[in-house]
């Protein structure tokens, strides 16, 4: 193990994050649902619709045991990734102020039934920035492309114009990150997200949406 990593770990104190979502899923599409609306490889959108109907009826959808395990693991892994990211960018000369308290609430879009829960918020070199954390076996570019709609949705809900996507590779433990600025996003994306959200709610109330 490299000296840098040993030194970092020896000083690290991790406080598990007890919840990472603050979205009212009976009334809002969560931004985390947006990637599947653009690339529904595993047919998740239909399940989202069924779960939303259950919540509207006052019931809580059943959560599979493996998903509960993921929640437990993420409560520890995500704070670790965030601290490792802060450590790395400070070494690169960035000035960082952690504003985690701003991530402990939901952000609701002004006109769409869309809500964002954030992994973190920081001032990086004086600019307020959303921190979106992922842990994946896929290459960094694929992760970036898949989660791009989620990042845009979060910016639409919060009004924060900058996001840092931070990804820890499951196999290599390599930490990669990229900054995504609101002004660099093609305007068509915002229109498409609005269409996807409205279409989702239309399907929720349809008799046979599938």
mmCIF file of C-alpha atoms in Angstrom:
data_model
loop_
_atom_site.group_PDB
_atom_site.id
_atom_site.type_symbol
_atom_site.label_atom_id
_atom_site.label_comp_id
_atom_site.label_asym_id
_atom_site.label_seq_id
_atom_site.Cartn_x
_atom_site.Cartn_y
_atom_site.Cartn_z
ATOM 1 C CA UNK A 1 0.000 0.000 0.000
ATOM 2 C CA UNK A 2 1.342 3.435 -0.927
ATOM 3 C CA UNK A 3 2.515 5.726 1.895
ATOM 4 C CA UNK A 4 0.015 8.378 0.838
ATOM 5 C CA UNK A 5 -2.917 5.974 1.221
ATOM 6 C CA UNK A 6 -1.600 4.599 4.528
ATOM 7 C CA UNK A 7 -1.293 8.111 5.901
ATOM 8 C CA UNK A 8 -4.790 9.044 4.715
ATOM 9 C CA UNK A 9 -6.387 5.905 6.190
ATOM 10 C CA UNK A 10 -4.579 6.234 9.517
ATOM 11 C CA UNK A 11 -6.218 9.630 10.110
ATOM 12 C CA UNK A 12 -9.615 8.812 8.617
ATOM 13 C CA UNK A 13 -12.750 8.773 10.744
ATOM 14 C CA UNK A 14 -15.887 7.720 8.840
ATOM 15 C CA UNK A 15 -19.340 8.662 10.067
ATOM 16 C CA UNK A 16 -21.922 6.510 8.236
ATOM 17 C CA UNK A 17 -24.607 8.452 6.401
ATOM 18 C CA UNK A 18 -27.897 7.085 7.711
ATOM 19 C CA UNK A 19 -29.926 8.165 4.689
ATOM 20 C CA UNK A 20 -28.909 9.288 1.219
ATOM 21 C CA UNK A 21 -32.351 10.106 -0.124
ATOM 22 C CA UNK A 22 -34.847 12.723 0.998
ATOM 23 C CA UNK A 23 -37.205 12.452 -1.973
ATOM 24 C CA UNK A 24 -40.948 11.942 -1.530
ATOM 25 C CA UNK A 25 -41.354 9.269 -4.205
ATOM 26 C CA UNK A 26 -45.148 9.322 -3.999
ATOM 27 C CA UNK A 27 -45.150 12.840 -5.412
ATOM 28 C CA UNK A 28 -41.869 13.312 -7.248
ATOM 29 C CA UNK A 29 -39.601 11.562 -9.704
ATOM 30 C CA UNK A 30 -36.194 11.231 -8.092
ATOM 31 C CA UNK A 31 -33.280 12.396 -10.234
ATOM 32 C CA UNK A 32 -31.691 8.988 -9.610
ATOM 33 C CA UNK A 33 -34.509 7.518 -11.743
ATOM 34 C CA UNK A 34 -33.628 9.634 -14.793
ATOM 35 C CA UNK A 35 -30.748 7.502 -16.172
ATOM 36 C CA UNK A 36 -33.084 4.529 -16.595
ATOM 37 C CA UNK A 37 -35.617 6.711 -18.388
ATOM 38 C CA UNK A 38 -32.980 7.334 -21.067
ATOM 39 C CA UNK A 39 -31.436 3.840 -21.058
ATOM 40 C CA UNK A 40 -33.867 1.294 -19.625
ATOM 41 C CA UNK A 41 -31.717 -1.783 -20.177
ATOM 42 C CA UNK A 42 -33.111 -3.567 -17.113
ATOM 43 C CA UNK A 43 -36.752 -2.479 -17.489
ATOM 44 C CA UNK A 44 -36.617 -0.426 -14.300
ATOM 45 C CA UNK A 45 -39.072 2.284 -15.381
ATOM 46 C CA UNK A 46 -42.047 -0.079 -15.291
ATOM 47 C CA UNK A 47 -41.097 -1.038 -11.740
ATOM 48 C CA UNK A 48 -40.746 2.637 -10.808
ATOM 49 C CA UNK A 49 -44.314 3.182 -12.059
ATOM 50 C CA UNK A 50 -45.664 0.255 -10.014
ATOM 51 C CA UNK A 51 -43.775 1.424 -6.916
ATOM 52 C CA UNK A 52 -45.092 4.973 -7.330
ATOM 53 C CA UNK A 53 -48.651 3.681 -7.559
ATOM 54 C CA UNK A 54 -48.092 1.726 -4.342
ATOM 55 C CA UNK A 55 -46.807 4.810 -2.554
ATOM 56 C CA UNK A 56 -49.704 6.941 -3.770
ATOM 57 C CA UNK A 57 -52.027 4.273 -2.334
ATOM 58 C CA UNK A 58 -50.258 4.619 1.018
ATOM 59 C CA UNK A 59 -48.185 1.443 0.803
ATOM 60 C CA UNK A 60 -44.413 1.071 0.880
ATOM 61 C CA UNK A 61 -43.060 -1.131 -1.934
ATOM 62 C CA UNK A 62 -41.152 -4.228 -0.899
ATOM 63 C CA UNK A 63 -37.387 -3.775 -0.976
ATOM 64 C CA UNK A 64 -35.353 -6.808 -1.968
ATOM 65 C CA UNK A 65 -32.755 -7.940 0.659
ATOM 66 C CA UNK A 66 -29.842 -7.367 -1.744
ATOM 67 C CA UNK A 67 -30.951 -3.749 -2.226
ATOM 68 C CA UNK A 68 -31.113 -3.270 1.538
ATOM 69 C CA UNK A 69 -27.538 -4.556 1.738
ATOM 70 C CA UNK A 70 -26.457 -2.028 -0.897
ATOM 71 C CA UNK A 71 -27.968 0.782 1.183
ATOM 72 C CA UNK A 72 -25.965 -0.357 4.232
ATOM 73 C CA UNK A 73 -22.711 -0.600 2.261
ATOM 74 C CA UNK A 74 -23.237 2.784 0.596
ATOM 75 C CA UNK A 75 -23.814 4.440 3.975
ATOM 76 C CA UNK A 76 -20.135 3.752 4.684
ATOM 77 C CA UNK A 77 -18.568 3.662 1.204
ATOM 78 C CA UNK A 78 -19.919 7.018 -0.029
ATOM 79 C CA UNK A 79 -18.554 9.044 2.936
ATOM 80 C CA UNK A 80 -15.194 7.290 2.424
ATOM 81 C CA UNK A 81 -15.127 8.148 -1.299
ATOM 82 C CA UNK A 82 -16.017 11.755 -0.507
ATOM 83 C CA UNK A 83 -13.165 12.083 2.013
ATOM 84 C CA UNK A 84 -10.715 10.444 -0.408
ATOM 85 C CA UNK A 85 -11.814 12.865 -3.130
ATOM 86 C CA UNK A 86 -11.323 15.871 -0.823
ATOM 87 C CA UNK A 87 -7.877 14.588 0.119
ATOM 88 C CA UNK A 88 -6.861 14.189 -3.521
ATOM 89 C CA UNK A 89 -8.068 17.537 -4.848
ATOM 90 C CA UNK A 90 -6.557 19.412 -1.904
ATOM 91 C CA UNK A 91 -3.221 17.853 -2.849
ATOM 92 C CA UNK A 92 -3.785 19.206 -6.366
ATOM 93 C CA UNK A 93 -4.100 22.715 -4.920
ATOM 94 C CA UNK A 94 -7.874 23.145 -4.803
ATOM 95 C CA UNK A 95 -9.478 24.998 -1.913
ATOM 96 C CA UNK A 96 -12.370 22.956 -0.547
ATOM 97 C CA UNK A 97 -15.119 23.751 1.930
ATOM 98 C CA UNK A 98 -17.463 20.869 2.723
ATOM 99 C CA UNK A 99 -21.121 21.951 2.971
ATOM 100 C CA UNK A 100 -22.663 18.552 3.674
ATOM 101 C CA UNK A 101 -25.571 20.088 5.590
ATOM 102 C CA UNK A 102 -26.902 21.410 2.269
ATOM 103 C CA UNK A 103 -27.125 17.819 0.993
ATOM 104 C CA UNK A 104 -29.311 16.658 3.874
ATOM 105 C CA UNK A 105 -32.601 17.743 2.319
ATOM 106 C CA UNK A 106 -34.552 17.377 -0.912
ATOM 107 C CA UNK A 107 -34.562 19.947 -3.702
ATOM 108 C CA UNK A 108 -37.749 20.251 -5.729
ATOM 109 C CA UNK A 109 -38.027 21.608 -9.269
ATOM 110 C CA UNK A 110 -40.125 24.761 -9.558
ATOM 111 C CA UNK A 111 -42.545 23.423 -12.166
ATOM 112 C CA UNK A 112 -41.830 19.692 -12.697
ATOM 113 C CA UNK A 113 -42.665 16.871 -10.302
ATOM 114 C CA UNK A 114 -38.931 16.209 -10.023
ATOM 115 C CA UNK A 115 -36.835 16.085 -6.866
ATOM 116 C CA UNK A 116 -33.111 15.791 -6.173
ATOM 117 C CA UNK A 117 -31.263 14.180 -3.277
ATOM 118 C CA UNK A 118 -27.544 14.932 -3.228
ATOM 119 C CA UNK A 119 -24.505 12.982 -2.079
ATOM 120 C CA UNK A 120 -22.723 16.185 -1.153
ATOM 121 C CA UNK A 121 -22.253 19.907 -1.688
ATOM 122 C CA UNK A 122 -18.898 21.693 -1.546
ATOM 123 C CA UNK A 123 -17.363 25.019 -2.368
ATOM 124 C CA UNK A 124 -14.444 24.182 -4.663
ATOM 125 C CA UNK A 125 -12.222 27.197 -5.284
ATOM 126 C CA UNK A 126 -15.133 29.343 -4.136
ATOM 127 C CA UNK A 127 -17.729 27.819 -6.506
ATOM 128 C CA UNK A 128 -20.664 25.900 -5.059
ATOM 129 C CA UNK A 129 -20.603 22.395 -6.513
ATOM 130 C CA UNK A 130 -22.811 19.304 -6.293
ATOM 131 C CA UNK A 131 -20.892 16.119 -5.479
ATOM 132 C CA UNK A 132 -22.299 12.980 -7.111
ATOM 133 C CA UNK A 133 -20.596 9.774 -5.955
ATOM 134 C CA UNK A 134 -20.621 6.438 -7.756
ATOM 135 C CA UNK A 135 -18.879 3.095 -7.296
ATOM 136 C CA UNK A 136 -18.840 1.042 -10.467
ATOM 137 C CA UNK A 137 -17.089 -1.745 -12.331
ATOM 138 C CA UNK A 138 -17.650 0.064 -15.632
ATOM 139 C CA UNK A 139 -15.109 2.378 -17.213
ATOM 140 C CA UNK A 140 -15.329 6.023 -16.243
ATOM 141 C CA UNK A 141 -16.673 7.272 -19.572
ATOM 142 C CA UNK A 142 -19.559 4.779 -19.512
ATOM 143 C CA UNK A 143 -20.458 5.790 -15.958
ATOM 144 C CA UNK A 144 -20.389 9.454 -16.932
ATOM 145 C CA UNK A 145 -22.623 8.893 -19.952
ATOM 146 C CA UNK A 146 -25.168 6.779 -18.087
ATOM 147 C CA UNK A 147 -25.576 9.122 -15.113
ATOM 148 C CA UNK A 148 -25.494 12.344 -17.129
ATOM 149 C CA UNK A 149 -29.325 12.780 -16.957
ATOM 150 C CA UNK A 150 -29.214 12.480 -13.162
ATOM 151 C CA UNK A 151 -26.564 15.194 -12.961
ATOM 152 C CA UNK A 152 -28.582 17.522 -15.189
ATOM 153 C CA UNK A 153 -31.748 16.878 -13.183
ATOM 154 C CA UNK A 154 -29.949 17.721 -9.949
ATOM 155 C CA UNK A 155 -28.772 21.022 -11.400
ATOM 156 C CA UNK A 156 -32.308 21.772 -12.627
ATOM 157 C CA UNK A 157 -33.736 21.176 -9.131
ATOM 158 C CA UNK A 158 -31.076 22.950 -7.079
ATOM 159 C CA UNK A 159 -30.044 25.827 -9.303
ATOM 160 C CA UNK A 160 -26.418 24.883 -8.592
ATOM 161 C CA UNK A 161 -24.475 25.282 -11.831
ATOM 162 C CA UNK A 162 -21.575 22.916 -11.254
ATOM 163 C CA UNK A 163 -21.286 19.186 -10.495
ATOM 164 C CA UNK A 164 -18.290 17.023 -9.720
ATOM 165 C CA UNK A 165 -18.917 13.390 -10.657
ATOM 166 C CA UNK A 166 -16.671 11.209 -8.489
ATOM 167 C CA UNK A 167 -16.319 7.512 -9.336
ATOM 168 C CA UNK A 168 -14.443 4.770 -7.501
ATOM 169 C CA UNK A 169 -13.728 1.750 -9.698
ATOM 170 C CA UNK A 170 -14.760 -1.485 -7.932
ATOM 171 C CA UNK A 171 -11.896 -3.511 -9.379
ATOM 172 C CA UNK A 172 -8.924 -1.160 -9.564
ATOM 173 C CA UNK A 173 -9.926 1.194 -6.691
ATOM 174 C CA UNK A 174 -8.967 4.044 -9.016
ATOM 175 C CA UNK A 175 -10.715 7.308 -8.142
ATOM 176 C CA UNK A 176 -11.762 9.391 -11.161
ATOM 177 C CA UNK A 177 -13.647 12.670 -11.281
ATOM 178 C CA UNK A 178 -14.865 15.238 -13.763
ATOM 179 C CA UNK A 179 -16.472 18.651 -13.455
ATOM 180 C CA UNK A 180 -19.708 19.248 -15.364
ATOM 181 C CA UNK A 181 -20.778 22.863 -15.799
ATOM 182 C CA UNK A 182 -24.380 23.852 -16.452
ATOM 183 C CA UNK A 183 -23.407 26.194 -19.292
ATOM 184 C CA UNK A 184 -21.678 23.349 -21.173
ATOM 185 C CA UNK A 185 -24.819 21.202 -21.336
ATOM 186 C CA UNK A 186 -26.740 21.182 -24.621
ATOM 187 C CA UNK A 187 -30.178 22.869 -24.155
ATOM 188 C CA UNK A 188 -31.921 19.855 -25.693
ATOM 189 C CA UNK A 189 -31.124 17.864 -22.572
ATOM 190 C CA UNK A 190 -33.346 20.039 -20.386
ATOM 191 C CA UNK A 191 -36.229 19.674 -22.833
ATOM 192 C CA UNK A 192 -35.828 15.901 -22.990
ATOM 193 C CA UNK A 193 -35.767 15.546 -19.208
ATOM 194 C CA UNK A 194 -38.954 17.604 -18.943
ATOM 195 C CA UNK A 195 -40.610 15.285 -21.500
ATOM 196 C CA UNK A 196 -39.452 12.145 -19.665
ATOM 197 C CA UNK A 197 -40.769 13.370 -16.313
ATOM 198 C CA UNK A 198 -44.156 14.373 -17.729
ATOM 199 C CA UNK A 199 -44.419 11.082 -19.611
ATOM 200 C CA UNK A 200 -43.664 9.153 -16.416
ATOM 201 C CA UNK A 201 -46.515 10.780 -14.509
ATOM 202 C CA UNK A 202 -48.870 10.291 -17.437
ATOM 203 C CA UNK A 203 -48.068 6.565 -17.339
ATOM 204 C CA UNK A 204 -48.576 6.408 -13.570
ATOM 205 C CA UNK A 205 -52.235 7.377 -13.974
ATOM 206 C CA UNK A 206 -52.885 5.315 -17.120
ATOM 207 C CA UNK A 207 -54.951 2.151 -16.768
ATOM 208 C CA UNK A 208 -52.412 0.068 -18.687
ATOM 209 C CA UNK A 209 -49.082 1.959 -19.037
ATOM 210 C CA UNK A 210 -46.956 -0.996 -20.179
#
